[in-house]
Each structure stands twice: as C-alpha cells, then as structure tokens.
mmCIF file of C-alpha atoms (C1' of nucleotides) in Angstrom:
data_model
loop_
_atom_site.group_PDB
_atom_site.id
_atom_site.type_symbol
_atom_site.label_atom_id
_atom_site.label_comp_id
_atom_site.label_asym_id
_atom_site.label_seq_id
_atom_site.Cartn_x
_atom_site.Cartn_y
_atom_site.Cartn_z
ATOM 1 C CA UNK K 229 -22.413 -14.906 0.923
ATOM 2 C CA UNK K 230 -22.191 -18.698 0.979
ATOM 3 C CA UNK K 231 -18.862 -20.415 1.638
ATOM 4 C CA UNK K 232 -18.524 -24.130 1.056
ATOM 5 C CA UNK K 233 -15.723 -26.660 1.001
ATOM 6 C CA UNK K 234 -15.235 -28.512 -2.308
ATOM 7 C CA UNK K 235 -12.562 -30.891 -3.642
ATOM 8 C CA UNK K 236 -10.941 -27.885 -5.352
ATOM 9 C CA UNK K 237 -10.864 -25.712 -2.276
ATOM 10 C CA UNK K 238 -13.256 -23.117 -0.886
ATOM 11 C CA UNK K 239 -16.085 -21.855 -3.085
ATOM 12 C CA UNK K 240 -17.648 -18.468 -2.338
ATOM 13 C CA UNK K 241 -21.077 -17.819 -3.843
ATOM 14 C CA UNK K 242 -23.296 -14.758 -3.816
ATOM 15 C CA UNK K 243 -20.507 -12.372 -2.928
ATOM 16 C CA UNK K 244 -21.364 -9.264 -4.947
ATOM 17 C CA UNK K 245 -19.076 -6.669 -3.354
ATOM 18 C CA UNK K 246 -15.769 -8.332 -4.223
ATOM 19 C CA UNK K 247 -13.588 -7.912 -7.282
ATOM 20 C CA UNK K 248 -10.126 -9.455 -7.496
ATOM 21 C CA UNK K 249 -8.507 -6.669 -9.548
ATOM 22 C CA UNK K 250 -10.324 -3.897 -7.636
ATOM 23 C CA UNK K 251 -9.106 -5.286 -4.318
ATOM 24 C CA UNK K 252 -5.689 -6.691 -5.171
ATOM 25 C CA UNK K 253 -4.602 -4.011 -7.618
ATOM 26 C CA UNK K 254 -5.658 -0.812 -5.870
ATOM 27 C CA UNK K 255 -2.368 -0.081 -4.144
ATOM 28 C CA UNK K 256 -3.010 -1.630 -0.730
ATOM 29 C CA UNK K 257 -0.975 -4.851 -1.001
ATOM 30 C CA UNK K 258 2.080 -5.824 -3.005
ATOM 31 C CA UNK K 259 2.315 -9.611 -2.782
ATOM 32 C CA UNK K 260 -0.462 -10.648 -5.205
ATOM 33 C CA UNK K 261 -0.136 -10.832 -8.980
ATOM 34 C CA UNK K 262 -2.463 -11.570 -11.911
ATOM 35 C CA UNK K 263 -2.164 -15.261 -12.811
ATOM 36 C CA UNK K 264 -2.783 -17.332 -15.915
ATOM 37 C CA UNK K 265 -6.305 -18.696 -16.174
ATOM 38 C CA UNK K 266 -6.175 -22.446 -15.736
ATOM 39 C CA UNK K 267 -9.505 -23.249 -17.404
ATOM 40 C CA UNK K 268 -11.989 -21.584 -19.779
ATOM 41 C CA UNK K 269 -14.423 -21.179 -16.888
ATOM 42 C CA UNK K 270 -12.031 -18.878 -15.083
ATOM 43 C CA UNK K 271 -12.510 -15.236 -15.980
ATOM 44 C CA UNK K 272 -9.879 -13.833 -13.592
ATOM 45 C CA UNK K 273 -7.145 -15.304 -11.431
ATOM 46 C CA UNK K 274 -4.582 -13.955 -8.961
ATOM 47 C CA UNK K 275 -1.886 -15.632 -6.913
ATOM 48 C CA UNK K 276 0.183 -14.464 -4.009
ATOM 49 C CA UNK K 277 0.875 -14.794 -0.322
ATOM 50 C CA UNK K 278 -0.306 -13.616 3.082
ATOM 51 C CA UNK K 279 0.294 -14.821 6.635
ATOM 52 C CA UNK K 280 2.853 -17.364 5.449
ATOM 53 C CA UNK K 281 0.462 -19.026 2.982
ATOM 54 C CA UNK K 282 0.365 -19.220 -0.788
ATOM 55 C CA UNK K 283 -3.024 -18.636 -2.422
ATOM 56 C CA UNK K 284 -4.377 -18.938 -5.918
ATOM 57 C CA UNK K 285 -7.807 -17.289 -6.173
ATOM 58 C CA UNK K 286 -10.069 -17.051 -9.205
ATOM 59 C CA UNK K 287 -13.511 -16.034 -10.391
ATOM 60 C CA UNK K 288 -15.544 -18.206 -12.766
ATOM 61 C CA UNK K 289 -18.103 -17.357 -15.432
ATOM 62 C CA UNK K 290 -20.912 -17.628 -12.879
ATOM 63 C CA UNK K 291 -19.244 -15.035 -10.688
ATOM 64 C CA UNK K 292 -18.234 -17.455 -7.957
ATOM 65 C CA UNK K 293 -14.853 -17.147 -6.258
ATOM 66 C CA UNK K 294 -12.589 -20.159 -5.674
ATOM 67 C CA UNK K 295 -9.745 -20.256 -3.161
ATOM 68 C CA UNK K 296 -7.797 -23.129 -4.651
ATOM 69 C CA UNK K 297 -6.538 -26.015 -2.513
ATOM 70 C CA UNK K 298 -7.600 -24.250 0.666
ATOM 71 C CA UNK K 299 -9.033 -26.288 3.553
ATOM 72 C CA UNK K 300 -11.908 -25.059 5.650
ATOM 73 C CA UNK K 301 -9.529 -24.630 8.565
ATOM 74 C CA UNK K 302 -7.164 -22.446 6.545
ATOM 75 C CA UNK K 303 -10.080 -20.445 5.157
ATOM 76 C CA UNK K 304 -11.321 -19.718 8.653
ATOM 77 C CA UNK K 305 -7.878 -19.040 10.068
ATOM 78 C CA UNK K 306 -6.483 -16.870 7.294
ATOM 79 C CA UNK K 307 -8.471 -15.873 4.220
ATOM 80 C CA UNK K 308 -11.878 -15.096 5.686
ATOM 81 C CA UNK K 309 -10.278 -12.379 7.753
ATOM 82 C CA UNK K 310 -7.733 -11.307 5.148
ATOM 83 C CA UNK K 311 -10.410 -10.475 2.576
ATOM 84 C CA UNK K 312 -12.602 -8.929 5.298
ATOM 85 C CA UNK K 313 -15.455 -11.229 4.277
ATOM 86 C CA UNK K 314 -17.522 -10.608 7.400
ATOM 87 C CA UNK K 315 -17.925 -6.917 6.627
ATOM 88 C CA UNK K 316 -20.952 -5.715 4.655
ATOM 89 C CA UNK K 317 -19.437 -3.456 2.011
ATOM 90 C CA UNK K 318 -22.817 -2.931 0.372
ATOM 91 C CA UNK K 319 -23.956 -1.126 3.486
ATOM 92 C CA UNK K 320 -20.776 0.958 3.631
ATOM 93 C CA UNK K 321 -21.059 1.964 -0.041
ATOM 94 C CA UNK K 322 -24.691 2.871 0.519
ATOM 95 C CA UNK K 323 -23.705 5.211 3.337
ATOM 96 C CA UNK K 324 -20.832 6.730 1.350
ATOM 97 C CA UNK K 325 -23.129 7.284 -1.636
ATOM 98 C CA UNK K 326 -24.899 10.114 0.147
ATOM 99 C CA UNK K 327 -22.007 12.137 -1.220
ATOM 100 C CA UNK K 328 -22.011 12.458 -5.018
ATOM 101 C CA UNK K 329 -18.241 12.174 -5.504
ATOM 102 C CA UNK K 330 -18.057 9.147 -3.230
ATOM 103 C CA UNK K 331 -21.024 7.618 -5.054
ATOM 104 C CA UNK K 332 -19.028 7.852 -8.281
ATOM 105 C CA UNK K 333 -15.885 6.525 -6.628
ATOM 106 C CA UNK K 334 -17.646 3.459 -5.217
ATOM 107 C CA UNK K 335 -19.387 2.855 -8.556
ATOM 108 C CA UNK K 336 -16.028 3.105 -10.353
ATOM 109 C CA UNK K 337 -14.525 0.152 -8.446
ATOM 110 C CA UNK K 338 -17.379 -1.422 -6.479
ATOM 111 C CA UNK K 339 -15.378 -4.537 -5.681
ATOM 112 C CA UNK K 340 -12.757 -2.875 -3.488
ATOM 113 C CA UNK K 341 -12.405 -4.333 -0.013
ATOM 114 C CA UNK K 342 -9.851 -3.114 2.515
ATOM 115 C CA UNK K 343 -7.699 -6.147 3.301
ATOM 116 C CA UNK K 344 -6.732 -7.065 6.838
ATOM 117 C CA UNK K 345 -3.041 -7.662 6.277
ATOM 118 C CA UNK K 346 -0.374 -8.707 8.734
ATOM 119 C CA UNK K 347 0.779 -5.663 10.686
ATOM 120 C CA UNK K 348 4.494 -6.117 10.141
ATOM 121 C CA UNK K 349 4.052 -6.858 6.448
ATOM 122 C CA UNK K 350 1.985 -3.701 5.973
ATOM 123 C CA UNK K 351 4.458 -1.555 7.894
ATOM 124 C CA UNK K 352 7.420 -2.978 6.024
ATOM 125 C CA UNK K 353 5.672 -2.637 2.656
ATOM 126 C CA UNK K 354 4.868 1.019 3.144
ATOM 127 C CA UNK K 355 8.344 1.835 4.448
ATOM 128 C CA UNK K 356 9.539 0.524 1.092
ATOM 129 C CA UNK K 357 6.769 2.406 -0.735
ATOM 130 C CA UNK K 358 8.065 5.886 -0.026
ATOM 131 C CA UNK K 359 9.039 7.905 -3.088
ATOM 132 C CA UNK K 360 8.700 4.684 -5.084
ATOM 133 C CA UNK K 361 6.407 3.106 -7.655
ATOM 134 C CA UNK K 362 4.205 0.030 -7.306
ATOM 135 C CA UNK K 363 6.173 -2.076 -9.764
ATOM 136 C CA UNK K 364 9.444 -1.559 -7.940
ATOM 137 C CA UNK K 365 7.832 -1.908 -4.519
ATOM 138 C CA UNK K 366 6.640 -5.350 -5.615
ATOM 139 C CA UNK K 367 10.097 -6.227 -6.917
ATOM 140 C CA UNK K 368 11.914 -5.165 -3.749
ATOM 141 C CA UNK K 369 9.448 -6.992 -1.488
ATOM 142 C CA UNK K 370 9.638 -10.120 -3.613
ATOM 143 C CA UNK K 371 13.436 -10.072 -3.258
ATOM 144 C CA UNK K 372 13.047 -9.541 0.489
ATOM 145 C CA UNK K 373 10.808 -12.622 0.674
ATOM 146 C CA UNK K 374 13.215 -14.677 -1.435
ATOM 147 C CA UNK K 375 16.204 -13.693 0.709
ATOM 148 C CA UNK K 376 14.688 -14.014 4.162
ATOM 149 C CA UNK K 377 11.346 -15.868 3.882
ATOM 150 C CA UNK K 378 10.460 -19.539 3.537
ATOM 151 C CA UNK K 379 9.778 -21.153 0.168
ATOM 152 C CA UNK K 380 6.080 -21.817 -0.406
ATOM 153 C CA UNK K 381 4.641 -22.819 -3.796
ATOM 154 C CA UNK K 382 4.918 -21.690 -7.408
ATOM 155 C CA UNK K 383 8.139 -19.812 -6.676
ATOM 156 C CA UNK K 384 6.529 -17.692 -3.976
ATOM 157 C CA UNK K 385 8.144 -17.137 -0.588
ATOM 158 C CA UNK K 386 6.590 -16.154 2.719
ATOM 159 C CA UNK K 387 6.972 -12.594 3.920
ATOM 160 C CA UNK K 388 9.832 -12.707 6.459
ATOM 161 C CA UNK K 389 8.861 -12.299 10.102
ATOM 162 C CA UNK K 390 10.644 -10.016 12.544
ATOM 163 C CA UNK K 391 12.466 -12.995 14.039
ATOM 164 C CA UNK K 392 13.623 -14.065 10.574
ATOM 165 C CA UNK K 393 14.961 -10.565 9.991
ATOM 166 C CA UNK K 394 16.442 -10.053 13.449
ATOM 167 C CA UNK K 395 20.058 -8.944 13.209
ATOM 168 C CA UNK K 396 20.030 -7.842 9.539
ATOM 169 C CA UNK K 397 22.357 -5.012 8.632
ATOM 170 C CA UNK K 398 22.051 -2.505 5.816
ATOM 171 C CA UNK K 399 24.618 -4.390 3.731
ATOM 172 C CA UNK K 400 22.587 -7.598 4.040
ATOM 173 C CA UNK K 401 19.786 -5.765 2.256
ATOM 174 C CA UNK K 402 22.001 -4.695 -0.651
ATOM 175 C CA UNK K 403 20.559 -7.348 -3.029
ATOM 176 C CA UNK K 404 17.150 -5.701 -2.686
ATOM 177 C CA UNK K 405 18.398 -2.482 -4.306
ATOM 178 C CA UNK K 406 16.055 -0.580 -2.022
ATOM 179 C CA UNK K 407 18.310 2.463 -1.807
ATOM 180 C CA UNK K 408 17.960 4.838 1.125
ATOM 181 C CA UNK K 409 15.027 2.769 2.461
ATOM 182 C CA UNK K 410 17.301 -0.059 3.646
ATOM 183 C CA UNK K 411 18.381 1.831 6.770
ATOM 184 C CA UNK K 412 14.731 2.523 7.607
ATOM 185 C CA UNK K 413 13.945 -1.178 7.378
ATOM 186 C CA UNK K 414 16.892 -2.059 9.615
ATOM 187 C CA UNK K 415 15.772 0.479 12.196
ATOM 188 C CA UNK K 416 12.239 -0.928 12.148
ATOM 189 C CA UNK K 417 13.490 -4.489 12.692
ATOM 190 C CA UNK K 418 15.833 -3.396 15.492
ATOM 191 C CA UNK K 419 13.220 -1.377 17.367
ATOM 192 C CA UNK K 420 10.509 -4.025 17.054
ATOM 193 C CA UNK K 421 12.800 -6.959 17.877
ATOM 194 C CA UNK K 422 14.239 -5.005 20.801
ATOM 195 C CA UNK K 423 10.825 -4.129 22.186
ATOM 196 C CA UNK K 424 11.314 -0.390 21.755
ATOM 197 C CA UNK K 425 8.366 -0.359 19.366
ATOM 198 C CA UNK K 426 5.456 -2.664 20.140
ATOM 199 C CA UNK K 427 3.116 -3.728 17.346
ATOM 200 C CA UNK K 428 0.860 -5.742 19.626
ATOM 201 C CA UNK K 429 -1.995 -3.602 20.796
ATOM 202 C CA UNK K 430 -1.890 -1.103 17.946
ATOM 203 C CA UNK K 431 -5.371 -2.266 16.955
ATOM 204 C CA UNK K 432 -6.769 -0.996 20.243
ATOM 205 C CA UNK K 433 -4.631 2.017 21.205
ATOM 206 C CA UNK K 434 -6.001 5.549 20.814
ATOM 207 C CA UNK K 435 -5.139 6.494 17.257
ATOM 208 C CA UNK K 436 -2.701 9.293 18.128
ATOM 209 C CA UNK K 437 -0.745 6.966 20.412
ATOM 210 C CA UNK K 438 -0.707 4.226 17.800
ATOM 211 C CA UNK K 439 0.600 6.657 15.193
ATOM 212 C CA UNK K 440 3.242 8.003 17.577
ATOM 213 C CA UNK K 441 4.371 4.464 18.389
ATOM 214 C CA UNK K 442 5.061 3.689 14.712
ATOM 215 C CA UNK K 443 6.692 7.072 14.135
ATOM 216 C CA UNK K 444 9.405 6.173 16.640
ATOM 217 C CA UNK K 445 10.914 4.317 13.694
ATOM 218 C CA UNK K 446 13.351 6.308 11.598
ATOM 219 C CA UNK K 447 11.771 6.682 8.175
ATOM 220 C CA UNK K 448 8.175 6.297 9.318
ATOM 221 C CA UNK K 449 6.237 9.549 8.980
ATOM 222 C CA UNK K 450 2.498 10.257 9.133
ATOM 223 C CA UNK K 451 1.664 8.746 5.760
ATOM 224 C CA UNK K 452 3.524 5.453 6.220
ATOM 225 C CA UNK K 453 2.154 5.165 9.773
ATOM 226 C CA UNK K 454 -1.405 5.663 8.561
ATOM 227 C CA UNK K 455 -0.973 3.075 5.799
ATOM 228 C CA UNK K 456 0.357 0.536 8.285
ATOM 229 C CA UNK K 457 -2.484 1.269 10.706
ATOM 230 C CA UNK K 458 -5.174 1.088 8.041
ATOM 231 C CA UNK K 459 -3.985 -1.970 6.134
ATOM 232 C CA UNK K 460 -2.126 -3.835 8.872
ATOM 233 C CA UNK K 461 -4.234 -3.053 11.938
ATOM 234 C CA UNK K 462 -7.568 -2.238 10.280
ATOM 235 C CA UNK K 463 -7.781 1.216 11.818
ATOM 236 C CA UNK K 464 -10.361 2.400 9.288
ATOM 237 C CA UNK K 465 -10.453 5.878 10.778
ATOM 238 C CA UNK K 466 -6.985 6.434 9.274
ATOM 239 C CA UNK K 467 -6.839 8.277 5.985
ATOM 240 C CA UNK K 468 -3.346 8.075 4.466
ATOM 241 C CA UNK K 469 -2.683 11.403 2.740
ATOM 242 C CA UNK K 470 -0.470 10.932 -0.296
ATOM 243 C CA UNK K 471 -0.226 13.390 -3.192
ATOM 244 C CA UNK K 472 -3.404 12.015 -4.763
ATOM 245 C CA UNK K 473 -5.525 12.289 -1.635
ATOM 246 C CA UNK K 474 -4.162 15.761 -0.922
ATOM 247 C CA UNK K 475 -5.320 16.776 -4.351
ATOM 248 C CA UNK K 476 -8.728 15.120 -3.886
ATOM 249 C CA UNK K 477 -9.107 17.010 -0.608
ATOM 250 C CA UNK K 478 -8.072 20.395 -1.936
ATOM 251 C CA UNK K 479 -9.943 20.232 -5.237
ATOM 252 C CA UNK K 480 -13.069 18.259 -4.351
ATOM 253 C CA UNK K 481 -13.479 18.669 -0.595
ATOM 254 C CA UNK K 482 -12.008 22.064 0.327
ATOM 255 C CA UNK K 483 -14.224 22.112 3.416
ATOM 256 C CA UNK K 484 -13.149 18.633 4.534
ATOM 257 C CA UNK K 485 -14.454 15.140 3.904
ATOM 258 C CA UNK K 486 -18.251 14.749 4.102
ATOM 259 C CA UNK K 487 -19.888 13.500 7.301
ATOM 260 C CA UNK K 488 -21.043 10.251 5.704
ATOM 261 C CA UNK K 489 -17.398 9.256 5.177
ATOM 262 C CA UNK K 490 -16.151 9.938 8.697
ATOM 263 C CA UNK K 491 -17.080 6.584 10.291
ATOM 264 C CA UNK K 492 -15.048 4.751 7.632
ATOM 265 C CA UNK K 493 -12.620 7.356 6.370
ATOM 266 C CA UNK K 494 -9.928 4.832 5.482
ATOM 267 C CA UNK K 495 -12.316 2.806 3.356
ATOM 268 C CA UNK K 496 -13.634 5.952 1.672
ATOM 269 C CA UNK K 497 -10.005 6.888 1.034
ATOM 270 C CA UNK K 498 -9.417 3.595 -0.791
ATOM 271 C CA UNK K 499 -12.258 4.235 -3.247
ATOM 272 C CA UNK K 500 -11.184 7.860 -3.747
ATOM 273 C CA UNK K 501 -7.482 7.053 -4.121
ATOM 274 C CA UNK K 502 -8.122 4.373 -6.748
ATOM 275 C CA UNK K 503 -10.585 6.576 -8.630
ATOM 276 C CA UNK K 504 -8.254 9.594 -8.519
ATOM 277 C CA UNK K 505 -5.210 7.626 -9.642
ATOM 278 C CA UNK K 506 -6.775 5.600 -12.458
ATOM 279 C CA UNK K 507 -10.061 7.342 -13.244
ATOM 280 C CA UNK K 508 -11.256 10.797 -14.292
ATOM 281 C CA UNK K 509 -12.330 12.291 -10.994
ATOM 282 C CA UNK K 510 -9.774 15.084 -11.113
ATOM 283 C CA UNK K 511 -9.577 17.960 -13.629
ATOM 284 C CA UNK K 512 -6.267 16.692 -15.061
ATOM 285 C CA UNK K 513 -6.290 12.905 -14.867
ATOM 286 C CA UNK K 514 -2.963 11.154 -14.613
ATOM 287 C CA UNK K 515 -1.006 14.151 -13.392
ATOM 288 C CA UNK K 516 -0.930 15.061 -9.731
ATOM 289 C CA UNK K 517 -0.180 18.755 -9.545
ATOM 290 C CA UNK K 518 3.058 19.418 -7.747
ATOM 291 C CA UNK K 519 3.115 22.613 -5.744
ATOM 292 C CA UNK K 520 6.455 23.562 -7.235
ATOM 293 C CA UNK K 521 8.725 22.200 -9.932
ATOM 294 C CA UNK K 522 12.046 20.835 -8.791
ATOM 295 C CA UNK K 523 15.082 22.383 -10.305
ATOM 296 C CA UNK K 524 18.422 20.684 -10.253
ATOM 297 C CA UNK K 525 21.713 22.447 -10.830
ATOM 298 C CA UNK K 526 23.334 21.486 -14.078
ATOM 299 C CA UNK K 527 26.827 20.040 -13.910
ATOM 300 C CA UNK K 528 29.498 22.349 -15.265
ATOM 301 C CA UNK K 529 30.289 21.759 -18.900
ATOM 302 C "C1'" DA C 176 17.508 12.151 -21.199
ATOM 303 C "C1'" DG C 177 14.612 13.581 -17.830
ATOM 304 C "C1'" DC C 178 10.716 12.967 -14.910
ATOM 305 C "C1'" DC C 179 8.338 10.476 -11.647
ATOM 306 C "C1'" DA C 180 7.147 7.144 -8.096
ATOM 307 C "C1'" DG C 181 1.030 5.913 -2.319
ATOM 308 C "C1'" DG C 182 7.645 10.249 1.679
ATOM 309 C "C1'" DG C 183 10.846 11.378 5.249
ATOM 310 C "C1'" DT C 184 14.816 13.723 7.111
ATOM 311 C "C1'" DC C 185 17.640 17.471 7.627
ATOM 312 C "C1'" DT C 186 18.707 22.167 7.288
ATOM 313 C "C1'" DG C 187 17.951 27.004 7.175
ATOM 314 C "C1'" DC C 188 14.757 30.813 7.937
ATOM 315 C "C1'" DG Z 471 6.328 25.832 12.069
ATOM 316 C "C1'" DC Z 472 7.405 25.849 7.025
ATOM 317 C "C1'" DA Z 473 9.856 25.516 2.467
ATOM 318 C "C1'" DG Z 474 13.433 23.311 -0.190
ATOM 319 C "C1'" DA Z 475 17.319 20.133 -1.099
ATOM 320 C "C1'" DC Z 476 18.376 15.571 -0.939
ATOM 321 C "C1'" DC Z 477 17.939 10.752 -0.773
ATOM 322 C "C1'" DA Z 478 18.838 5.503 -4.439
ATOM 323 C "C1'" DT Z 479 16.839 3.221 -8.004
ATOM 324 C "C1'" DG Z 480 14.440 1.756 -12.106
ATOM 325 C "C1'" DG Z 481 10.411 2.250 -15.326
ATOM 326 C "C1'" DC Z 482 8.602 4.843 -18.835
#
DNA sequence: AGCCAGGGTCTGC
DNA sequence: GCAGACCATGGC
C-alpha cells in the first residue's frame, strides 16, 4: 500500500484488500453512509464521522482510494488506524481459507476490514443495536449526535463524548425515540462518568475481565459486550454471537469453529456474519430460524 | 396488519 | 441454569 499527500487529500494506492461497501456496510459501524459521486472518475463514495472528524472517502476507476481534504497529520492520527491499514488482511484471509466455508466467506466480501472504532462510540452503538434494525440504529445515533455532539461538515455531527453526555436523564433522550434502550444508555454514561466502569485498559485486560467490566452496565449482555470489545477495543478474539452467528455455528460448525479461525475469531466472524446475512451460505437465506414462534394473546373482542 | 430487527432483564420452574 | 414474556419503535 502506498499513501501519499495530494492537493485533494490522501491518496491510497495498491490497497487490494479494502472495499468501501464491504467494510462500511457490513454491520460494524453506523455513522457512514453512501454518498453521491462527485466526478465521473469516482466509482464509489461514502461519508461519515469517526473520532470527532468528518470524512468523505471514495474509490476511483483505477481502484485508488481518496480521503478527501485530509492532511497527512489527520491521516496518521485518525484514519490510518480507523481503517486498520497496517494490518495485512491478505495474510489473514489466506489463513482462514484453509477452511472451505471461510474461504467462500472471504471471497464473498474480500474487502472487509474490521475497523478500530472509538470504544465509547462502539459500546453506545451496540447498546442501541439490541432488538433493532440497522436503519433505525443509524437514525437514533444520528439524532444522538445532532442533540449532543458538535457540528462538523455536510450536516454531520460528532459522536458525543462521555463528558458531553454527563448528566443526561432518560427524558433528555426522548427525541431519539430509542425506546427501552434509553435507560441503558443513561446507566452507561453514569457508570463511566462516575468511574464505576473504566473503559481505559479494556484493550489489555484479560478478556473475561474486560467482558465483566462492560457487563456491569445495565443493558449490556454478552453480545453487546463482545461487539464493543471487538469493534471499539480491537479484541479480535471476541466473536459476537447474534442469531446469525448462532445459526452459522449450529448448522455449519457443529463441532466448533475451525482451528485456522481461532487466532482471529472476531475477524472470521465478520466475514461469516456478512455472508450469512446477505449471501447464500445458509440453507434458507434471509430467514434466521427462530427456535420457537412467539405467540401473543389476542385482545378480547 | 403482523413480523422482525446484530438482545437483555425479569420471572418462574 | 433454562425457557418464556416483555420491552418501544419503525420499516417492510
């Protein structure tokens, strides 16, 4: 990969293992959106925010990536890490491909990279994600940014920090229409601001302790904790088990995940999750089998 | 209209 | 420990 500063921003050349839609639309982050192409040479464009910065990023007909209006300093400080550009995903995919299902999953979306997001943003995002769909998660988080963040560019707002959210009550979150999740968010802010839960150090703690630390928060269970640890603290040994991954495990890996996946289980999970949700890896694509159908009592009448 | 959405809590065995 | 009801809301 070659990164160089140009008048337009940062240009990334010879970066084969990176696709904007694969990476930004595979359910790991909620603050980037497809954008209008600004010139015929652009084949894809996204815009969004991370770490208090706005970014417009595009690919051109030659396959090069441009981070628009980004200085070298900002690239080094924010985006190089965010897009995990120092990790060799070709090598990881090669290792995962020893398993036939994983070979298909990595071939299905070869441009997935696991982002290194801000820890609080990841935790907050996946608290909101529970029993929710991606569209509405994006909407709620965008309202959260608008209410409590700082204005950036193009109508985007920064993701609010803990100190910007300190003191919020459930009723302050009413405009978000986040339902029963509002009280979980308030508890997270209170415990982190009050020092009862410490996010610093979660990158280095033994994984069980890190998970337990996050699960002190009301509304954070194993799945949300694992998502926060994987996407916000780059604990790639974490494998968030949602309904799709449970189905992948039971139907394709009844004996457990293959050895070649264990060193990077979280990354393997990202390929499998995306393939299971949008591809044809499972017997009945598009319909996760629920163990039991929910029945609701009919109102009298 | 009814079902579902990258779950978690609470209750009752 | 484990199953089932319930949680708020909006998209489809």
